[in-house]
Short mmCIF file of C-alpha atoms in Angstrom, two decimals:
data_model
loop_
_atom_site.label_atom_id
_atom_site.label_comp_id
_atom_site.label_asym_id
_atom_site.label_seq_id
_atom_site.Cartn_x
_atom_site.Cartn_y
_atom_site.Cartn_z
CA MET G 1 -38.88 6.67 -91.49
CA GLN G 2 -38.69 10.49 -91.44
CA SER G 3 -35.55 10.39 -93.60
CA ILE G 4 -37.23 8.29 -96.31
CA ASP G 5 -40.17 10.71 -96.24
CA GLU G 6 -37.79 13.70 -96.64
CA LEU G 7 -36.04 11.93 -99.53
CA ALA G 8 -39.40 11.32 -101.23
CA TYR G 9 -40.30 15.02 -101.07
CA SER G 10 -36.94 16.08 -102.56
CA SER G 11 -36.73 13.38 -105.26
CA PRO G 12 -36.42 14.46 -108.92
CA PHE G 13 -39.10 11.80 -109.67
CA LYS G 14 -41.57 13.25 -107.15
CA ASP G 15 -43.85 14.75 -109.80
CA TRP G 16 -44.07 11.60 -111.90
CA SER G 17 -47.32 9.68 -111.71
CA PRO G 18 -47.28 7.69 -108.41
CA LEU G 19 -49.34 4.89 -109.96
CA GLY G 20 -47.03 4.89 -113.01
CA LYS G 21 -43.97 4.41 -110.78
CA PHE G 22 -45.84 1.75 -108.82
CA THR G 23 -46.75 -0.17 -112.00
CA LEU G 24 -43.11 -0.02 -113.16
CA ALA G 25 -41.87 -1.24 -109.75
CA LEU G 26 -44.48 -4.01 -109.78
CA SER G 27 -43.43 -5.16 -113.28
CA LEU G 28 -39.80 -5.43 -112.07
CA LEU G 29 -40.88 -7.34 -108.95
CA VAL G 30 -43.11 -9.75 -110.88
CA SER G 31 -40.45 -10.30 -113.58
CA SER G 32 -38.00 -11.22 -110.86
CA LEU G 33 -40.50 -13.61 -109.22
CA VAL G 34 -41.50 -15.48 -112.40
CA ALA G 35 -37.91 -15.84 -113.64
CA SER G 36 -36.08 -19.14 -113.32
CA SER G 37 -32.66 -17.69 -114.07
CA ILE G 38 -30.71 -15.74 -111.44
CA VAL G 39 -29.78 -13.20 -114.13
CA ILE G 40 -33.26 -11.61 -114.12
CA PRO G 41 -33.26 -10.64 -110.41
CA LEU G 42 -29.76 -9.24 -111.01
CA VAL G 43 -31.07 -7.13 -113.92
CA ALA G 44 -34.04 -5.98 -111.78
CA PHE G 45 -31.59 -5.10 -109.01
CA CYS G 46 -29.42 -3.05 -111.42
CA ILE G 47 -32.45 -1.14 -112.78
CA GLY G 48 -33.75 -0.54 -109.23
CA PHE G 49 -30.30 0.53 -108.02
CA VAL G 50 -29.80 3.07 -110.83
CA LEU G 51 -33.32 4.51 -110.28
CA LEU G 52 -32.72 4.62 -106.51
CA PHE G 53 -29.38 6.36 -107.02
CA ILE G 54 -30.93 9.03 -109.26
CA SER G 55 -33.94 9.36 -106.94
CA THR G 56 -31.62 10.17 -104.00
CA ARG G 57 -29.75 12.72 -106.20
CA PHE G 58 -26.58 10.65 -106.58
CA ARG G 59 -25.86 10.29 -102.89
CA PHE G 60 -26.50 7.30 -100.73
CA PRO G 61 -27.99 8.43 -97.40
CA LYS G 62 -27.24 6.41 -94.27
CA VAL G 63 -30.91 5.46 -93.92
CA ILE G 64 -30.84 3.64 -97.27
CA VAL G 65 -27.55 1.89 -96.46
CA PHE G 66 -28.92 0.75 -93.08
CA ALA G 67 -32.23 -0.38 -94.61
CA LEU G 68 -30.37 -2.43 -97.24
CA LEU G 69 -27.84 -3.87 -94.76
CA GLU G 70 -30.55 -4.79 -92.22
CA GLY G 71 -32.55 -6.34 -95.03
CA MET G 72 -29.54 -8.30 -96.29
CA ILE G 73 -29.04 -9.96 -92.88
CA ILE G 74 -32.71 -11.06 -92.80
CA PHE G 75 -32.55 -12.19 -96.45
CA LEU G 76 -29.38 -14.18 -95.76
CA ILE G 77 -30.85 -16.02 -92.76
CA GLY G 78 -34.08 -16.75 -94.69
CA SER G 79 -32.22 -17.93 -97.80
CA VAL G 80 -29.96 -20.25 -95.77
CA VAL G 81 -33.05 -21.83 -94.15
CA ILE G 82 -34.70 -22.28 -97.57
CA ALA G 83 -31.47 -23.85 -98.88
CA LEU G 84 -31.49 -26.21 -95.87
CA VAL G 85 -35.09 -27.38 -96.23
CA THR G 86 -34.78 -28.05 -99.98
CA GLU G 87 -33.90 -31.67 -100.73
CA GLY G 88 -31.59 -32.71 -103.58
CA ASP G 89 -28.09 -33.92 -104.44
CA PRO G 90 -25.86 -33.27 -101.40
CA LEU G 91 -23.29 -30.52 -101.94
CA TRP G 92 -21.92 -29.64 -98.46
CA THR G 93 -22.43 -31.30 -95.08
CA TYR G 94 -21.59 -29.71 -91.72
CA ASP G 95 -21.63 -31.38 -88.31
CA ILE G 96 -22.83 -29.04 -85.59
CA GLY G 97 -22.98 -31.03 -82.35
CA PRO G 98 -25.97 -33.39 -82.51
CA TRP G 99 -27.14 -31.97 -85.86
CA GLU G 100 -25.93 -32.55 -89.37
CA LEU G 101 -26.65 -29.75 -91.82
CA THR G 102 -26.75 -30.78 -95.47
CA PHE G 103 -26.94 -28.28 -98.30
CA SER G 104 -28.08 -29.71 -101.61
CA ASN G 105 -27.27 -28.44 -105.10
CA GLN G 106 -30.93 -27.55 -105.69
CA GLY G 107 -31.19 -25.96 -102.23
CA VAL G 108 -28.19 -23.70 -102.79
CA HIS G 109 -29.56 -22.65 -106.18
CA LEU G 110 -33.01 -21.91 -104.73
CA GLY G 111 -31.51 -20.08 -101.73
CA THR G 112 -29.37 -17.92 -104.03
CA MET G 113 -32.39 -17.22 -106.23
CA VAL G 114 -34.54 -16.16 -103.24
CA PHE G 115 -31.72 -14.00 -101.86
CA LEU G 116 -31.26 -12.19 -105.18
CA ARG G 117 -35.02 -11.76 -105.63
CA ALA G 118 -35.24 -10.25 -102.13
CA VAL G 119 -32.31 -7.87 -102.72
CA ALA G 120 -33.80 -6.82 -106.09
CA GLY G 121 -37.23 -6.40 -104.46
CA ALA G 122 -35.85 -4.26 -101.61
CA THR G 123 -33.93 -2.03 -104.05
CA VAL G 124 -36.94 -1.55 -106.34
CA MET G 125 -39.23 -0.81 -103.37
CA LEU G 126 -36.70 1.66 -101.96
CA PHE G 127 -36.69 3.44 -105.33
CA PHE G 128 -40.49 3.71 -105.12
CA ALA G 129 -40.42 4.78 -101.45
CA THR G 130 -37.74 7.45 -101.96
CA SER G 131 -39.50 8.94 -104.99
CA THR G 132 -43.16 8.89 -103.88
CA PRO G 133 -44.52 10.65 -100.79
CA VAL G 134 -47.10 8.37 -99.14
CA PRO G 135 -49.94 10.98 -99.22
CA GLN G 136 -49.44 11.36 -102.99
CA PHE G 137 -49.59 7.60 -103.47
CA ALA G 138 -52.70 7.32 -101.29
CA GLN G 139 -54.44 10.16 -103.19
CA SER G 140 -53.57 8.51 -106.51
CA LEU G 141 -55.37 5.33 -105.38
CA ARG G 142 -58.66 7.18 -105.93
CA GLN G 143 -57.92 6.81 -109.68
CA VAL G 144 -58.23 3.02 -109.39
CA ARG G 145 -61.52 3.38 -107.47
CA ILE G 146 -60.16 2.62 -104.02
CA PRO G 147 -62.91 3.93 -101.69
CA ASN G 148 -62.48 7.40 -100.21
CA GLU G 149 -62.77 6.16 -96.64
CA LEU G 150 -59.74 3.91 -97.09
CA VAL G 151 -57.67 6.61 -98.80
CA GLU G 152 -58.47 9.13 -96.08
CA LEU G 153 -57.77 6.66 -93.31
CA THR G 154 -54.37 5.97 -94.90
CA VAL G 155 -53.51 9.67 -95.20
CA LEU G 156 -54.66 10.36 -91.63
CA ILE G 157 -52.70 7.42 -90.18
CA TYR G 158 -49.64 8.66 -92.04
CA ARG G 159 -49.99 12.23 -90.77
CA TYR G 160 -50.66 11.17 -87.18
CA SER G 161 -47.73 8.73 -87.23
CA PHE G 162 -45.30 11.65 -87.48
CA LEU G 163 -47.03 13.58 -84.70
CA LEU G 164 -47.01 10.52 -82.44
CA LEU G 165 -43.37 9.76 -83.29
CA GLU G 166 -42.44 13.27 -82.19
CA GLN G 167 -44.22 12.74 -78.87
CA LEU G 168 -42.66 9.30 -78.53
CA ASN G 169 -39.18 10.76 -79.01
CA THR G 170 -39.81 13.48 -76.41
CA MET G 171 -41.08 10.91 -73.88
CA TYR G 172 -38.17 8.58 -74.68
CA ILE G 173 -35.57 11.33 -74.07
CA ALA G 174 -37.35 12.41 -70.87
CA ALA G 175 -37.46 8.82 -69.56
CA ASP G 176 -33.85 8.17 -70.57
CA SER G 177 -32.63 11.30 -68.81
CA ARG G 178 -34.34 10.01 -65.64
CA LEU G 179 -32.53 6.64 -66.00
CA GLY G 180 -35.77 4.96 -67.03
CA PHE G 181 -33.98 2.38 -69.18
CA ARG G 182 -31.29 1.45 -66.65
CA THR G 183 -32.29 -2.13 -65.83
CA TYR G 184 -34.32 -4.74 -67.76
CA LYS G 185 -37.26 -4.42 -65.38
CA ARG G 186 -37.25 -0.62 -65.65
CA LYS G 187 -36.88 -0.84 -69.41
CA TYR G 188 -40.15 -2.78 -69.78
CA ARG G 189 -41.98 -0.63 -67.22
CA THR G 190 -40.87 2.59 -68.93
CA THR G 191 -41.75 1.22 -72.39
CA ALA G 192 -45.27 0.35 -71.15
CA LYS G 193 -45.64 3.81 -69.57
CA ILE G 194 -44.51 5.49 -72.79
CA ALA G 195 -46.95 3.35 -74.82
CA VAL G 196 -49.85 4.37 -72.55
CA GLY G 197 -48.71 8.01 -72.64
CA VAL G 198 -48.64 8.02 -76.42
CA PHE G 199 -52.00 6.22 -76.61
CA THR G 200 -53.87 8.52 -74.23
CA ARG G 201 -52.35 11.61 -75.87
CA SER G 202 -53.30 10.25 -79.28
CA ILE G 203 -56.94 9.83 -78.17
CA ASP G 204 -56.94 13.43 -76.86
CA MET G 205 -55.38 14.57 -80.12
CA ALA G 206 -58.07 12.77 -82.14
CA GLU G 207 -60.84 14.38 -80.11
CA ARG G 208 -59.30 17.86 -80.49
CA SER G 209 -58.77 17.32 -84.25
CA GLN G 210 -62.42 16.35 -84.65
CA VAL G 211 -63.56 19.56 -82.92
CA ALA G 212 -61.11 21.65 -85.00
CA LEU G 213 -62.41 20.10 -88.23
CA GLU G 214 -66.05 20.53 -87.28
CA VAL G 215 -65.63 24.26 -86.60
CA ARG G 216 -64.14 24.51 -90.11
CA SER G 217 -67.27 22.90 -91.65
CA PHE G 218 -65.71 19.49 -92.27
CA ARG G 219 -68.08 17.41 -94.40
CA GLY G 220 -66.38 14.09 -93.90
CA GLU G 221 -64.05 14.21 -96.91
CA PHE G 222 -60.54 15.59 -97.43
CA ARG G 223 -59.84 17.09 -100.85
CA SER G 224 -56.36 17.58 -102.26
CA TYR G 225 -55.60 21.01 -103.77
CA HIS G 226 -52.92 19.56 -106.07
CA PRO G 227 -54.04 16.05 -107.04
CA PRO G 228 -51.16 13.76 -108.15
CA VAL G 229 -50.47 13.18 -111.86
CA LYS G 230 -52.70 10.44 -113.29
CA ILE G 231 -51.28 7.24 -114.73
CA SER G 232 -51.02 7.44 -118.54
CA THR G 233 -50.95 4.70 -121.18
CA LYS G 234 -47.22 5.43 -121.58
CA TRP G 235 -46.57 4.15 -118.06
CA ILE G 236 -48.63 1.01 -118.67
CA ALA G 237 -46.84 0.42 -121.98
CA LEU G 238 -43.42 0.97 -120.37
CA SER G 239 -44.22 -1.46 -117.54
CA LEU G 240 -45.47 -4.07 -120.03
CA ILE G 241 -42.37 -3.65 -122.20
CA VAL G 242 -40.10 -4.07 -119.17
CA PHE G 243 -41.97 -7.19 -118.06
CA LEU G 244 -42.08 -8.79 -121.52
CA SER G 245 -38.41 -7.97 -122.20
CA LEU G 246 -37.27 -9.56 -118.95
CA TYR G 247 -39.59 -12.54 -119.47
CA THR G 248 -38.23 -13.13 -122.99
CA PHE G 249 -34.68 -12.63 -121.75
CA ASN G 250 -35.30 -15.28 -119.10
CA LEU G 251 -36.63 -17.71 -121.72
CA ALA G 252 -33.61 -17.03 -123.93
CA ILE G 253 -31.23 -17.84 -121.08
CA VAL G 254 -33.02 -20.92 -119.69
CA ASP G 255 -34.15 -22.62 -122.90
CA PRO G 256 -33.46 -20.69 -126.10
CA ALA G 257 -34.70 -23.45 -128.50
CA PRO G 258 -38.46 -22.56 -128.55
CA LEU G 259 -37.60 -18.87 -128.88
CA ILE G 260 -35.31 -19.51 -131.85
CA GLN G 261 -38.04 -21.62 -133.48
CA LEU G 262 -40.56 -18.83 -132.93
CA LEU G 263 -38.24 -16.28 -134.52
CA LYS G 264 -37.66 -18.56 -137.54
CA MET G 265 -41.41 -18.82 -138.23
CA MET M 1 -40.98 -10.64 -88.55
CA HIS M 2 -42.77 -10.41 -91.90
CA ILE M 3 -42.17 -12.32 -95.11
CA MET M 4 -39.85 -10.10 -97.13
CA GLU M 5 -40.17 -9.06 -100.76
CA GLY M 6 -39.07 -11.84 -103.11
CA PHE M 7 -39.45 -14.69 -100.60
CA LEU M 8 -42.70 -16.13 -101.98
CA PRO M 9 -43.21 -17.56 -105.48
CA ILE M 10 -45.75 -15.60 -107.56
CA GLU M 11 -48.52 -18.25 -107.28
CA TRP M 12 -48.35 -18.12 -103.47
CA CYS M 13 -48.37 -14.30 -103.51
CA ILE M 14 -51.63 -14.38 -105.51
CA PHE M 15 -53.10 -17.16 -103.34
CA TRP M 16 -52.61 -15.19 -100.08
CA TYR M 17 -53.93 -12.00 -101.67
CA VAL M 18 -57.10 -13.84 -102.74
CA LEU M 19 -57.50 -15.44 -99.30
CA SER M 20 -57.04 -12.16 -97.41
CA ALA M 21 -59.24 -10.03 -99.68
CA PRO M 22 -62.71 -11.10 -98.36
CA VAL M 23 -61.78 -10.41 -94.72
CA VAL M 24 -60.23 -7.04 -95.56
CA VAL M 25 -63.32 -6.10 -97.64
CA TRP M 26 -65.55 -7.15 -94.73
CA GLY M 27 -63.40 -5.05 -92.40
CA PHE M 28 -63.65 -2.12 -94.76
CA LEU M 29 -67.47 -2.42 -94.88
CA GLN M 30 -67.51 -2.39 -91.06
CA ILE M 31 -65.37 0.74 -91.05
CA ARG M 32 -67.58 2.43 -93.68
CA LYS M 33 -70.66 1.66 -91.55
CA LEU M 34 -68.90 2.99 -88.46
CA PHE M 35 -67.93 6.22 -90.22
CA ALA M 36 -71.48 6.69 -91.55
CA GLU M 37 -73.04 6.21 -88.10
CA HIS M 38 -70.30 7.91 -86.05
CA PRO M 39 -68.22 10.30 -88.21
CA GLU M 40 -66.28 11.34 -85.11
CA GLN M 41 -64.77 7.84 -84.98
CA LYS M 42 -62.72 8.56 -88.11
CA MET M 43 -60.09 10.51 -86.17
CA ILE M 44 -59.96 8.03 -83.30
CA LEU M 45 -59.50 5.09 -85.66
CA ALA M 46 -56.82 6.95 -87.66
CA VAL M 47 -54.91 7.81 -84.52
CA SER M 48 -55.22 4.19 -83.34
CA GLY M 49 -53.75 3.01 -86.66
CA ALA M 50 -50.90 5.50 -86.24
CA PHE M 51 -50.45 4.21 -82.69
CA ILE M 52 -50.07 0.60 -83.94
CA PHE M 53 -47.51 1.78 -86.49
CA VAL M 54 -45.56 3.85 -83.96
CA LEU M 55 -45.71 0.97 -81.47
CA SER M 56 -44.06 -1.28 -84.04
CA SER M 57 -41.09 1.12 -83.99
CA LEU M 58 -40.60 0.58 -80.23
CA LYS M 59 -37.57 -1.70 -80.01
CA LEU M 60 -37.70 -4.36 -77.30
CA PRO M 61 -34.61 -6.23 -76.07
CA SER M 62 -34.78 -9.95 -76.91
CA VAL M 63 -33.01 -12.80 -75.09
CA THR M 64 -31.04 -13.70 -78.20
CA GLY M 65 -29.29 -10.32 -78.08
CA SER M 66 -31.20 -8.86 -80.98
CA SER M 67 -34.06 -6.42 -80.60
CA SER M 68 -37.60 -6.87 -81.83
CA HIS M 69 -40.87 -4.98 -81.80
CA PRO M 70 -44.47 -5.63 -80.70
CA THR M 71 -47.11 -6.21 -83.40
CA GLY M 72 -49.89 -4.45 -81.47
CA THR M 73 -52.62 -6.54 -83.08
CA GLY M 74 -53.61 -8.21 -79.78
CA ALA M 75 -54.38 -4.82 -78.23
CA SER M 76 -56.18 -3.71 -81.37
CA THR M 77 -58.31 -6.90 -81.33
CA ILE M 78 -59.47 -6.18 -77.77
CA LEU M 79 -60.21 -2.53 -78.56
CA TYR M 80 -61.64 -2.74 -82.11
CA GLY M 81 -62.25 -6.39 -83.11
CA VAL M 82 -60.85 -8.59 -85.91
CA ALA M 83 -62.37 -6.92 -88.99
CA THR M 84 -61.14 -3.41 -88.17
CA THR M 85 -57.74 -4.78 -87.11
CA SER M 86 -57.34 -6.47 -90.51
CA VAL M 87 -57.82 -3.14 -92.36
CA LEU M 88 -55.51 -1.26 -89.96
CA SER M 89 -52.93 -4.05 -90.44
CA VAL M 90 -53.01 -3.67 -94.24
CA ILE M 91 -52.30 0.07 -93.95
CA VAL M 92 -49.59 -0.43 -91.32
CA LEU M 93 -47.97 -3.21 -93.42
CA ILE M 94 -47.90 -0.92 -96.49
CA PHE M 95 -46.19 1.79 -94.41
CA GLN M 96 -43.71 -0.73 -93.02
CA ALA M 97 -42.90 -1.95 -96.54
CA LEU M 98 -42.50 1.56 -97.96
CA LEU M 99 -41.00 3.50 -95.07
CA LEU M 100 -39.04 0.87 -93.15
CA ALA M 101 -38.20 -1.61 -95.99
CA HIS M 102 -39.81 -4.29 -93.79
CA GLY M 103 -42.13 -6.80 -95.51
CA GLY M 104 -43.12 -6.18 -99.13
CA ILE M 105 -45.80 -5.41 -101.67
CA THR M 106 -45.90 -8.83 -103.38
CA THR M 107 -45.96 -10.48 -99.94
CA LEU M 108 -48.57 -8.04 -98.57
CA GLY M 109 -51.39 -10.60 -98.94
CA ALA M 110 -49.45 -13.25 -97.01
CA ASN M 111 -48.39 -10.82 -94.27
CA THR M 112 -51.96 -9.50 -93.97
CA PHE M 113 -53.25 -13.04 -93.61
CA SER M 114 -50.78 -13.89 -90.83
CA MET M 115 -50.55 -10.59 -88.90
CA GLY M 116 -53.91 -9.01 -89.71
CA ILE M 117 -56.25 -12.02 -89.85
CA THR M 118 -54.92 -15.25 -88.26
CA GLY M 119 -53.28 -13.63 -85.21
CA PRO M 120 -56.21 -11.34 -84.37
CA PHE M 121 -58.83 -14.04 -85.08
CA ILE M 122 -57.28 -16.63 -82.75
CA ALA M 123 -56.62 -13.91 -80.17
CA TRP M 124 -60.27 -12.82 -80.47
CA LEU M 125 -61.47 -16.40 -79.77
CA ALA M 126 -59.25 -16.53 -76.68
CA TYR M 127 -60.42 -13.07 -75.62
CA LYS M 128 -64.12 -13.94 -75.95
CA GLY M 129 -63.65 -17.18 -74.00
CA MET M 130 -61.74 -15.49 -71.20
CA TYR M 131 -64.12 -12.51 -71.07
CA ARG M 132 -67.12 -14.84 -70.72
CA ALA M 133 -65.28 -16.78 -68.02
CA LYS M 134 -64.96 -13.39 -66.25
CA LEU M 135 -61.21 -13.65 -65.96
CA GLY M 136 -59.36 -10.50 -64.93
CA LEU M 137 -57.39 -8.01 -66.97
CA VAL M 138 -53.93 -9.51 -66.34
CA PRO M 139 -54.52 -13.09 -67.58
CA THR M 140 -56.83 -11.98 -70.42
CA VAL M 141 -54.46 -9.38 -71.86
CA PHE M 142 -51.38 -11.57 -71.43
CA VAL M 143 -52.97 -14.56 -73.18
CA VAL M 144 -54.48 -12.44 -75.98
CA ALA M 145 -51.20 -10.63 -76.74
CA PHE M 146 -49.18 -13.86 -76.48
CA ILE M 147 -51.56 -15.88 -78.66
CA SER M 148 -51.88 -13.15 -81.27
CA ASP M 149 -48.09 -13.01 -81.58
CA ILE M 150 -47.54 -16.76 -81.64
CA ALA M 151 -50.43 -17.42 -84.05
CA THR M 152 -48.92 -14.82 -86.41
CA TYR M 153 -45.56 -16.59 -86.41
CA ILE M 154 -47.06 -20.07 -86.71
CA MET M 155 -48.94 -18.86 -89.79
CA THR M 156 -45.80 -17.20 -91.22
CA ALA M 157 -43.85 -20.45 -90.74
CA PHE M 158 -46.73 -22.37 -92.37
CA GLN M 159 -46.81 -19.97 -95.34
CA LEU M 160 -43.08 -20.45 -95.89
CA ALA M 161 -43.39 -24.23 -95.44
CA LEU M 162 -46.16 -24.36 -98.07
CA ALA M 163 -43.96 -22.45 -100.50
CA TYR M 164 -40.80 -24.44 -99.71
CA PRO M 165 -41.74 -28.00 -98.63
CA THR M 166 -38.95 -30.47 -97.74
CA ALA M 167 -39.13 -33.37 -100.23
CA GLY M 168 -42.86 -32.71 -100.60
CA SER M 169 -43.48 -32.65 -96.86
CA VAL M 170 -44.93 -29.37 -95.61
CA LEU M 171 -44.84 -30.62 -92.00
CA THR M 172 -41.06 -31.25 -92.00
CA SER M 173 -40.44 -27.86 -93.55
CA PHE M 174 -42.84 -26.20 -91.08
CA THR M 175 -40.97 -27.76 -88.13
CA THR M 176 -37.69 -26.31 -89.43
CA PHE M 177 -39.09 -22.84 -90.07
CA PHE M 178 -40.97 -22.63 -86.80
CA GLY M 179 -38.02 -24.11 -84.88
CA ILE M 180 -35.87 -21.24 -86.13
CA PHE M 181 -38.55 -18.59 -85.49
CA ALA M 182 -39.25 -20.00 -82.02
CA VAL M 183 -35.76 -19.05 -80.76
CA THR M 184 -36.65 -15.36 -80.90
CA GLN M 185 -40.44 -15.34 -81.24
CA ILE M 186 -41.51 -17.29 -78.13
CA PRO M 187 -39.54 -14.99 -75.79
CA LEU M 188 -40.80 -12.02 -77.81
CA ALA M 189 -44.42 -13.16 -77.45
CA VAL M 190 -43.92 -13.43 -73.67
CA VAL M 191 -42.36 -9.96 -73.60
CA GLU M 192 -45.23 -8.55 -75.67
CA GLY M 193 -47.71 -10.19 -73.29
CA VAL M 194 -45.99 -8.60 -70.27
CA LEU M 195 -45.74 -5.22 -72.02
CA PHE M 196 -49.44 -5.18 -72.88
CA VAL M 197 -50.46 -6.25 -69.37
CA MET M 198 -48.56 -3.19 -68.11
CA PHE M 199 -50.10 -1.09 -70.90
CA PHE M 200 -53.70 -2.09 -70.12
CA ASP M 201 -53.04 -1.85 -66.38
CA TYR M 202 -51.94 1.78 -66.72
CA LEU M 203 -54.77 2.44 -69.17
CA SER M 204 -57.35 1.02 -66.74
CA ARG M 205 -56.11 3.53 -64.16
CA THR M 206 -55.75 6.59 -66.40
CA ARG M 207 -58.62 6.12 -68.91
CA PRO M 208 -60.97 3.41 -67.55
CA ASP M 209 -63.74 4.74 -69.85
CA LEU M 210 -61.88 3.33 -72.89
CA LEU M 211 -61.96 -0.22 -71.48
CA LYS M 212 -65.52 -0.21 -70.14
CA GLY M 213 -67.31 -3.39 -71.24
CA LYS M 214 -64.15 -4.77 -72.87
CA LEU M 215 -62.23 -6.13 -69.88
CA HIS M 216 -62.98 -7.09 -66.28
CA PHE M 217 -60.89 -4.92 -63.99
CA LYS M 218 -61.18 -3.16 -60.67
CA THR M 219 -60.99 0.57 -60.41
CA LYS M 220 -61.16 3.18 -57.66
CA THR M 221 -63.51 6.14 -58.12
CA SER M 222 -63.14 9.43 -56.21
CA ASP M 223 -66.48 9.08 -54.38
CA GLU M 224 -65.85 5.46 -53.45
CA GLU M 225 -62.26 5.83 -52.36
CA GLY M 226 -60.82 2.65 -51.04
CA THR M 227 -63.60 0.47 -52.46
CA ALA M 228 -62.98 -1.82 -55.36
CA VAL M 229 -65.55 -1.40 -58.13
CA GLU M 230 -66.11 -3.78 -61.02
CA ALA M 231 -66.04 -1.78 -64.28
#
């Protein structure tokens, strides 16, 4: 989590409009979801991958590799289950003890499609995450009239998460050095103790923060000194062009006849 | 486990967004009212949200050999109620999608409905029933945490079954999805129940003021040493 945050702050795309990047990412995700050809998720994956690669300054940190690999395992299990539950013309049948697993043609196609959509989605989201610090994204939400209370709650939760994680790590190391995770029973007991420790400290921290803010004349609203760049019409146009191009490309692959007719008119 | 990016067709993504929106808006209005009446609660609520997020990074060993993490919504339901939990869940789910590549933005509506609305709502019903029946801290917390976890996974399996029915039958598909989830999720729900019983037990001893009027438990005060007192 901390590594992705560090990457976001050092990304060459950091100063681009957060909402602009979000709209572009969303257009890639939606294009991939509405497509019926597996080529479109592949194209979305390639675009996402290139953007992610540039965003991480042409290196592939371990955190990204682990996030993608962990995601792939989950995607694979999910896609196999979707392939199994989809009925159709039988393609492969496996006997596993009392069960018989049958994969249909349609099921394998749908499973592959879902897997590719998920991989494309993860890559595109990682591009967005590694190029946009969360506080910047939250502040930019004010531009689309998201209420202040929600924006501030998001920024505060984000800030406190790092403080709590630091405390959690300290407690974890302290417990580990006292053999607190030696047996299963101890593991659960120590985890519960750490959770309570973090919770009670977090309540104390909240109370102290409130006092600190009040003595600095806090009026119930946090203002950003450098507000993030606003979304421009260029970003909206780019996102629309990307979506329409991929949509048309999908139509051309799946059923080119209506498209050819339209072009002839 | 959340529904990952790309796993739901676009029409289902929109459907779950639309279904979750009213509850989240209601939750937001509750929070706005709370902040207007008690501005000091802003920090406490923010830290609680951060706590839920950090808690979800605590890895727990699972019987299948893999590790999993608690959702924390059962505890949040007892402490803050369903509406507030739904808003905190949305924020936590966005962080999980962006910072941990877990869940997704197109599936945010579906994940909010399962983890932030269904789980907490069913857990809240169980909590209210058990609180009125004056049951103690251990059974109440265990059942609430267990139910909140299981209800979340039942809803997730149902959402996937609706999107991918087997030969038109949602029920058959649901049985398959839930059967696969059950292998890891039922033991995990039990583990989460046990973990939260320990959590609330320690909390009742260290900060009983935070649980006053929310759970029935016995505590020892310094002037009544040795005497059990109902808080």
